[in-house]
Structures are given as structure tokens and as C-alpha cells.
Coordinates of C-alpha atoms in Angstrom, one line a residue:
X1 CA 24.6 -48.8 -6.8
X2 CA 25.8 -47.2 -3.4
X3 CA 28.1 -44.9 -5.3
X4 CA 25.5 -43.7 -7.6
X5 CA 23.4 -43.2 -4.5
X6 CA 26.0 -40.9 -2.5
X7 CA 26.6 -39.1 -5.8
X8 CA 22.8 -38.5 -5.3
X9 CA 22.7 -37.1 -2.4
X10 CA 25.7 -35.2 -3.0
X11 CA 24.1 -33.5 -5.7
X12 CA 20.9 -32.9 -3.9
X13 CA 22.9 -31.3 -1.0
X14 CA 24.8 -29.3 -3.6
X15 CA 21.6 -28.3 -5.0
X16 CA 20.4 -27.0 -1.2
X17 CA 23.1 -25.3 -0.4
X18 CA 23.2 -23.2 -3.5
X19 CA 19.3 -22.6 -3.1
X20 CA 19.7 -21.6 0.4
X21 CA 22.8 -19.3 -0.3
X22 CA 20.7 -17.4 -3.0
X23 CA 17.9 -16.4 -0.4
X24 CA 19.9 -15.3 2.2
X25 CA 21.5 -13.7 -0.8
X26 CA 18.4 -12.3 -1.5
X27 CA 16.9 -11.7 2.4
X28 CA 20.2 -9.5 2.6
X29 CA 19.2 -7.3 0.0
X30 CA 15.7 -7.2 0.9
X31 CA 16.9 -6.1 4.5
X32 CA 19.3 -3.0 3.3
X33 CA 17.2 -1.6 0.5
X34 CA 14.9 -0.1 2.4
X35 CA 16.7 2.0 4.5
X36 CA 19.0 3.1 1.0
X37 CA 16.3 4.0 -1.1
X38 CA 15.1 7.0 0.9
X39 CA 19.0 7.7 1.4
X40 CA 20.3 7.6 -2.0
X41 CA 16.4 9.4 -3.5
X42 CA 17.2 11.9 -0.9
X43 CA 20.9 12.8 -1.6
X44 CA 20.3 12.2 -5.8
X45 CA 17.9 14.9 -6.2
X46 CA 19.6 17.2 -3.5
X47 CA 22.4 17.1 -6.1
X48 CA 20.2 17.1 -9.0
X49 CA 18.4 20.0 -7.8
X50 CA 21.1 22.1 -6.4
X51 CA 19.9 22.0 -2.9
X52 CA 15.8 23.1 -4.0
X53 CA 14.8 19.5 -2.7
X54 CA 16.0 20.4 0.7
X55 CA 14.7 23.8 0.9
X56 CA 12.4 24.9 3.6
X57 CA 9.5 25.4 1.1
X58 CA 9.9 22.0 -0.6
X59 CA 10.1 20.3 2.6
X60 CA 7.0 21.4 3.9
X61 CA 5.4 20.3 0.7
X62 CA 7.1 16.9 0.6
X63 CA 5.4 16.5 4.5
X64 CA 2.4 17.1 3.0
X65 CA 2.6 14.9 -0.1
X66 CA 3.8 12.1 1.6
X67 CA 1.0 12.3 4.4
X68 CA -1.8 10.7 2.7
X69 CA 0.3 8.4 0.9
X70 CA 1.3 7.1 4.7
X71 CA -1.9 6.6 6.0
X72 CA -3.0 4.6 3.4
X73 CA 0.1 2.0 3.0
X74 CA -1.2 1.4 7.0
X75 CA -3.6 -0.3 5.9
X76 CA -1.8 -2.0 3.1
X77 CA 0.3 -3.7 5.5
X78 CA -2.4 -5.7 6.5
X79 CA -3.9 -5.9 3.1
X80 CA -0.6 -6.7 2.0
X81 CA 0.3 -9.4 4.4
X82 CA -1.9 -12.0 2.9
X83 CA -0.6 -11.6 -0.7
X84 CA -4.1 -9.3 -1.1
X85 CA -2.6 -7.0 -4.8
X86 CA -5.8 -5.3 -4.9
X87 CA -6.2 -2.4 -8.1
X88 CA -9.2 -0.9 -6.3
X89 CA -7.6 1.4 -4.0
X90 CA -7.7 4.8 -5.6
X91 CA -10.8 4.1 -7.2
X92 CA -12.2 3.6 -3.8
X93 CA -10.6 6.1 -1.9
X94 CA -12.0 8.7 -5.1
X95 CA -15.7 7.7 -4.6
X96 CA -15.5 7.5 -0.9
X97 CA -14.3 11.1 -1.2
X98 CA -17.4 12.1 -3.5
X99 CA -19.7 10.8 -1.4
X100 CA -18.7 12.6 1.4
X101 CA -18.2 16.3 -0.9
X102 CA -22.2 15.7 -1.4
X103 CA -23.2 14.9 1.1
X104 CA -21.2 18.1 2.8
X105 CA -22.3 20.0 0.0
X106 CA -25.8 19.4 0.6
X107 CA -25.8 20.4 4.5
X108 CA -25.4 17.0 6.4
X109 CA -23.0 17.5 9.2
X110 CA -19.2 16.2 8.1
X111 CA -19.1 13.3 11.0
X112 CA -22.4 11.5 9.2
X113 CA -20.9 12.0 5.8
X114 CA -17.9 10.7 6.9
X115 CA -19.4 7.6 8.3
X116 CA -21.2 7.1 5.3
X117 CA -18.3 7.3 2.9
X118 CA -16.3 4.9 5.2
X119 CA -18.9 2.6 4.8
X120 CA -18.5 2.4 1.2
X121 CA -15.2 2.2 1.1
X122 CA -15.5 -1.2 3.6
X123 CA -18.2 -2.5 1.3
X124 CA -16.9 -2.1 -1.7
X125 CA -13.0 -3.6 -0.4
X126 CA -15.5 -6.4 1.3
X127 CA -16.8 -7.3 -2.3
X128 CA -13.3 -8.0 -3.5
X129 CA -12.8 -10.3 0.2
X130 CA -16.3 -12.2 -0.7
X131 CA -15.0 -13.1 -4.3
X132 CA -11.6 -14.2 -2.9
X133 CA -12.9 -15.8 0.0
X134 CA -16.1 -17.5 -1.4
X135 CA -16.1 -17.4 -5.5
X136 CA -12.5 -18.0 -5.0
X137 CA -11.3 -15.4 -7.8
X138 CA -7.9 -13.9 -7.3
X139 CA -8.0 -10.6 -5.9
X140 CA -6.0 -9.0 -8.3
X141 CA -9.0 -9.5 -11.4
X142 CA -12.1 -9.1 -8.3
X143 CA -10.1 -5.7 -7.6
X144 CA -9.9 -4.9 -11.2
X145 CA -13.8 -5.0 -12.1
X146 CA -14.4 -2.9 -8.8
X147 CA -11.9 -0.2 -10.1
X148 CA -14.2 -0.4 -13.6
X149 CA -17.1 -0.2 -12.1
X150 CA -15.8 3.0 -9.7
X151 CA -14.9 5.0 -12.6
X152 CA -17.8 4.7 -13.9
X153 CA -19.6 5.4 -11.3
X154 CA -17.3 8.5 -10.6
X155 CA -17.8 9.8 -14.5
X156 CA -21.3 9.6 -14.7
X157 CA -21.7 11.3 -11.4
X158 CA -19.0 14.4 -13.1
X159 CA -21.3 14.6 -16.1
X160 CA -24.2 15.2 -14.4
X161 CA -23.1 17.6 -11.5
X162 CA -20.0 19.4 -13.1
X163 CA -17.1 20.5 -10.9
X164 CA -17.2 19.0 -7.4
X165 CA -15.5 21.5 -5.0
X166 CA -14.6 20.4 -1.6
X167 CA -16.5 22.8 1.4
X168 CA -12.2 23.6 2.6
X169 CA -13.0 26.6 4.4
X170 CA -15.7 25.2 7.0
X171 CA -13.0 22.5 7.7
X172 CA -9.8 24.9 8.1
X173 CA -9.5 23.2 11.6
X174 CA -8.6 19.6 10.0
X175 CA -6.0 21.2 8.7
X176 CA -3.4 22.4 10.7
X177 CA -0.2 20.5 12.1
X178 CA -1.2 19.3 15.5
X179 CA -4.8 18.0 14.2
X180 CA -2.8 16.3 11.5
X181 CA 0.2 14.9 13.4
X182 CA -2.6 13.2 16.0
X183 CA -4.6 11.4 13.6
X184 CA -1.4 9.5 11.9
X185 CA 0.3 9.3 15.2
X186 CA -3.2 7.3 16.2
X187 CA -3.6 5.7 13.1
X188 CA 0.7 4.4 13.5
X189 CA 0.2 3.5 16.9
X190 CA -3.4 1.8 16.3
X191 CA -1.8 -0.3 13.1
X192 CA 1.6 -1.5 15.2
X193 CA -0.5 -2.6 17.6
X194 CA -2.7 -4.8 15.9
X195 CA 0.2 -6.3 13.2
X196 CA 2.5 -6.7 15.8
X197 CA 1.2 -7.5 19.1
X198 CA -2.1 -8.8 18.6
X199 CA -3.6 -12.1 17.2
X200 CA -5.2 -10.6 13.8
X201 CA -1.7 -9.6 12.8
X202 CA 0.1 -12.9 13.5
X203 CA -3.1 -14.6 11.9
X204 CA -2.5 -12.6 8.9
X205 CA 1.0 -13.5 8.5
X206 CA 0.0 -17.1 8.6
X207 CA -2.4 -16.7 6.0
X208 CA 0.2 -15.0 3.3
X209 CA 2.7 -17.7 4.2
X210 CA 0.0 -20.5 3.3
X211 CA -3.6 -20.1 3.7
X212 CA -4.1 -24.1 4.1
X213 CA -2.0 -24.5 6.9
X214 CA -3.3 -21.8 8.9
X215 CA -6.8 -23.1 8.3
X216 CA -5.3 -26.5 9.4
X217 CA -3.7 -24.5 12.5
X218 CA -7.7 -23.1 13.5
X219 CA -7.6 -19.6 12.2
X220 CA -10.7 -18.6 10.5
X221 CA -9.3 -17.2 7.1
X222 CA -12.3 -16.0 5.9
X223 CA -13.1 -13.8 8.8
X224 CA -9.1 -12.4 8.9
X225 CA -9.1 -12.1 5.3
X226 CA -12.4 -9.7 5.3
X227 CA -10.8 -8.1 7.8
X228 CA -8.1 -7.1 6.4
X229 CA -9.6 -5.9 4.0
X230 CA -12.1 -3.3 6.3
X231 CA -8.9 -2.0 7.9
X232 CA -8.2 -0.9 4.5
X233 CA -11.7 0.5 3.9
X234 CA -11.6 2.6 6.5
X235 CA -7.7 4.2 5.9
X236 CA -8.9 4.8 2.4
X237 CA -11.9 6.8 3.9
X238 CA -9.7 8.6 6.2
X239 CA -7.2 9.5 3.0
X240 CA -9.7 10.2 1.4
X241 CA -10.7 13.4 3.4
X242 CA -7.0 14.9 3.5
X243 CA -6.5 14.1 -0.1
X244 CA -9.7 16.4 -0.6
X245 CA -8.4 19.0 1.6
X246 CA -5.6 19.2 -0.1
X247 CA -6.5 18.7 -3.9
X248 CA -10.3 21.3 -3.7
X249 CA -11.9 19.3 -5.3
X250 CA -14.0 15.6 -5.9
X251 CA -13.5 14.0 -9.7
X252 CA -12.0 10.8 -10.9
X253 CA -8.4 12.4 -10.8
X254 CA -8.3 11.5 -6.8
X255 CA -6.6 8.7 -5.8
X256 CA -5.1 8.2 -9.4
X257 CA -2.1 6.9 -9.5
X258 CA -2.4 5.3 -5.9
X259 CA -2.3 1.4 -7.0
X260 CA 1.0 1.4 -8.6
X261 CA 2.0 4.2 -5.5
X262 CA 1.4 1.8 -2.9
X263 CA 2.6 -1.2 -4.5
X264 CA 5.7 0.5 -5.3
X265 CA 5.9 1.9 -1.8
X266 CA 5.0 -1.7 -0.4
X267 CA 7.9 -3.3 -2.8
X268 CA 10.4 -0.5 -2.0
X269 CA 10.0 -0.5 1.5
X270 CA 11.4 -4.5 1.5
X271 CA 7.3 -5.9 2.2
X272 CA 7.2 -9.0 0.6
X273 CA 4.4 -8.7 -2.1
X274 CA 3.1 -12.5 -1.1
X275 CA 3.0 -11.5 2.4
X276 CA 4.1 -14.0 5.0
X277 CA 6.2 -14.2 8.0
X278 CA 8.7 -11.5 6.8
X279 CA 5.9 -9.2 6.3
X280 CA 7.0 -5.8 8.2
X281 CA 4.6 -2.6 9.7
X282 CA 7.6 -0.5 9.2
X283 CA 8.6 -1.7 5.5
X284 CA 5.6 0.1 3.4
X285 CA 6.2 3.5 5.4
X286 CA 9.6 3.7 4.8
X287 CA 8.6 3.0 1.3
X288 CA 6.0 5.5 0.8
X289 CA 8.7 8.1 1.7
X290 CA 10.8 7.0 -0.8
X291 CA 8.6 7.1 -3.4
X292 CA 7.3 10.6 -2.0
X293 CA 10.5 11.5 -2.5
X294 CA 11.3 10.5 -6.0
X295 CA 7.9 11.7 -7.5
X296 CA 8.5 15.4 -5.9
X297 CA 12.4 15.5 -7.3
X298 CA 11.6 14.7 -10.6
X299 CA 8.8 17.2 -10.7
X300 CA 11.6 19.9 -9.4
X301 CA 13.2 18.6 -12.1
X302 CA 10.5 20.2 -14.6
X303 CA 9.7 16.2 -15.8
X304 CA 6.3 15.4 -16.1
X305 CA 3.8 12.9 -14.0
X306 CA 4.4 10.1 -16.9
X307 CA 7.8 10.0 -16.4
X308 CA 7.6 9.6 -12.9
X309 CA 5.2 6.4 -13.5
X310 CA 7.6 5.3 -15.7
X311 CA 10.6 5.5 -13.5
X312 CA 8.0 3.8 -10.8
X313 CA 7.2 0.8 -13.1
X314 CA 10.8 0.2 -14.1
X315 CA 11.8 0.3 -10.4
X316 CA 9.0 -1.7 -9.6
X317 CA 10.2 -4.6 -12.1
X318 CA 14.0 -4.1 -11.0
X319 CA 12.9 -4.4 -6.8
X320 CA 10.4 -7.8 -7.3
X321 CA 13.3 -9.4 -9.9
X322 CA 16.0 -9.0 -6.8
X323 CA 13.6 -10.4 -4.0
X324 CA 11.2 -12.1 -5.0
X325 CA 11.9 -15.7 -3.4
X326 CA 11.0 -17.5 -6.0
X327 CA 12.4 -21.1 -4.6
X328 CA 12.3 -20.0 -0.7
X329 CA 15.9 -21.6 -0.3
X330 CA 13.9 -24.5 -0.5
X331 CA 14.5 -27.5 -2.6
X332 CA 11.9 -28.8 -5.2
X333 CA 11.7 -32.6 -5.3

């Protein structure tokens, strides 16, 4: 009986050990990909294009690419951090962006339509944090009839008023580089700040590593959850106004493309996609450059947008199948 006992608890330490060698296995990985995928994208299609990627030209267009892309993973590390995979984001950033063309188009001054298409954006990203919070559906399917409903929206509001063209020329001041550089230096600076140093970041930590226990521990996780989830709002009104700037016009084409974007930017970037402790601010910018990066070279390439969501999806799968922590080096009784 004692024998079979130690032979037990042989096994069961044999069992640890081999879980807790495969996550630090795995938090290893998770550490040096991030800093090698911008690397290796970089140096790949430097190659691959015979030096266009790094030409003057294309570098100035890769700044400006990668731009909104950053400001909006900002708010997806807070999003982020509580496991929040939300499908509503480019939806939202595209109506926001209507709204405001509109209402500019129509003579109200740009600081009033901006407020009011920041608004919406924080009210519809809210509807998605009432349903998680309060109905208790998973974000992912809450985030999914918002998107619906968006496009619609969007589509019915094409038919009816045609081409939606962007007033660019009254706003040629938003445009230039030092306007630019201060709002994302704000915006980085402002989003550090609260993730890193302040309580709503550590709170939200503690709510994507297990919501029960930090209710247990006294944070409100309704009211950090909702939160996160206006921090968002309001980045995806901000990207909303560059991504006009820069595309002319408002239809249902802006923000496409920006779920799969960010999440592969977030995953990428070493963020874990459950949030949690090991949840990073730095980890979804260095991300979003990657994929910046990798969506521009293949278009010097001459491939088309599908392959590059193709090539996204698959390196998607191949990131969350090498670190996702599926047992936590943790053993399962």
C-alpha cells in the first residue's frame, strides 16, 4: 500500500514537472516572438522586394498605415486584458466615422461632430459590456450581432445618400506630422499610464486572470469591465477621424478588415488573448507593426488583400497553437 502510494506521488510530481516545463516552454516563446516578428517581416520582404520595402517612399507610407492601426490596439490592451474578443470594432469605428462625415457635411463645427460620434462608439462597445456583464452572453456572439446590426445600418445609410466624401481640405491641419505625432504620443503616454501605474489597469488584469476572484478580492468587475470597454469607444472614434483623412471617404469599407487586424496584432505582439497577469501595453504595438508590415510587403509584392487575410488567419492559428496555455503549468486533479 505505501509503495503504491509513493509510486503516486511520483507520478503526480512527474506529471508537474513536465506541465510546468511546457509553459515555461511556452512563456519563452511568447517572450521572443514579438520582438522577431517585426525583425524577420522586416528583413523577408526587404529581400523579397529588392530593397522597395525600405525605400523612402514606402516608408512614409508604412508610417502612415500603421498609424491608425496603433491607436486603436491602445485601446485593445485594455479591452484585451480581460479576455474581451469583441468582432465589433471596425464596424464601430466605420459608423462612428459616418456620423461625424454628416454631420461635417451638413455645417456643424468638427469638435461637436466629433463628440457625437465618440459617443456612439462608447454606446454601442457599452451594449456589448451590458450583455457580458448583466445577460451574461460571451462577448465574442454580443460583439457579433452589433457588427450585424452596424452594417446595416452603414448600407442603408450608402443607399440612400450615395458616395460619402470626407470635408479633407477644411481639416488639412489634422494632417501634418507634428499634429499627428502629439495625439499618439498622448494617446501612448495616457494608455501606459492607466495599464501600468494606475488601479484600473491592475484591476483589469485581475479580472482576465479570473473574474471570481477579483470580485472576491473587492474590485467592482462590472464597472472595470464597462470601462474597458469606453476606453475602446473613444480610440475607435479617434481612428476613426484619421482613417477618414486618409481613405476620402465614409462607406462600409472603413474599418474592414480591423477584427482579424487587431487580434492578429494583439496575438503577434505576445498579448495573451485571455488577458491576465502577463497581459502587456507594449505587446499589441509591437504587433500592430508587424502586421503593418506584412500586409504592405505583400501588396509590393503585387498579391492581393485576400491573400494577406489569408497569410493573417494562418499565422493567427500557428501564434495561439504555440502559446496558448492551455494547462497553465498547472496540474489537473
Amino acid at each position: 500500500m505505501r509503495t503504491e502510494k509513493i509510486t503516486a506521488n511520483m507520478t503526480e510530481d512527474k506529471i508537474q514537472a513536465d506541465l510546468n516545463r511546457k509553459a515555461n516552454q511556452r512563456n519563452r516563446i511568447t517572450s521572443v516572438l514579438p520582438f522577431m516578428g517585426p525583425i524577420v517581416v522586416f528583413v523577408l520582404f526587404t529581400a523579397l522586394t529588392r530593397g522597395k520595402f525600405v525605400s523612402g517612399e514606402n516608408l512614409k507610407l508604412l508610417l502612415n498605415q500603421c498609424y491608425t492601426m496603433v491607436i486603436v490596439v491602445i485601446g485593445g490592451a485594455f479591452l484585451y486584458s480581460i479576455g474581451g474578443l469583441d468582432m465589433a470594432i471596425g464596424t464601430v469605428m466605420g459608423i462612428s466615422g459616418m456620423v461625424m462625415t454628416l454631420m461635417m457635411n451638413s455645417g456643424i463645427p468638427i469638435l461637436l461632430s466629433f463628440l457625437v460620434g465618440m459617443i456612439l462608439a462608447i454606446g454601442l462597445m457599452s451594449i456589448t459590456a451590458c450583455a457580458k456583464n448583466y445577460l451574461h452572453i460571451t462577448p465574442f456572439i454580443a460583439s457579433l450581432c452589433i457588427m450585424n446590426i452596424c452594417q446595416g445600418i452603414m448600407l442603408t445609410v450608402m443607399v440612400k445618400h450615395g458616395v460619402i466624401t470626407f470635408p479633407y481640405s477644411r481639416f488639412l491641419w489634422m494632417d501634418t506630422v507634428p499634429f499627428r505625432v502629439l495625439i499618439l504620443a498622448v494617446l501612448i503616454i495616457a494608455g501606459y499610464i492607466l495599464f501600468n501605474l494606475t488601479s484600473l489597469g491592475k484591476s483589469l488584469k485581475a479580472i482576465g486572470g479570473n473574474p471570481t476572484v477579483a470580485k472576491i478580492s473587492g474590485i467592482k468587475v462590472e464597472r472595470v469591465t464597462w470601462l474597458a470597454y469606453v476606453i475602446m469607444g473613444i480610440v475607435l472614434a479617434i481612428g476613426a477621424v484619421f482613417s477618414l483623412m486618409r481613405s476620402g471617404t465614409a462607406d462600409a469599407a472603413v474599418g474592414s478588415g480591423l477584427n482579424l487586424n487587431v487580434m492578429t496584432a494583439v496575438v503577434l505582439g505576445g498579448f495573451p488573448l485571455t488577458g491576465g497577469a502577463n497581459a502587456k501595453f507594449s505587446a499589441p504595438i509591437i504587433g500592430a507593426l508587424t502586421v503593418t508590415c506584412l500586409t504592405n510587403g505583400l501588396a509590393l509584392m503585387g498579391q492581393t488583400s485576400f491573400l494577406g487575410y489569408a497569410v493573417k488567419g494562418i499565422l493567427f492559428l500557428i501564434v495561439v497553437g504555440l502559446t496558448y496555455e492551455k494547462s497553465k503549468g498547472k496540474l489537473i486533479s
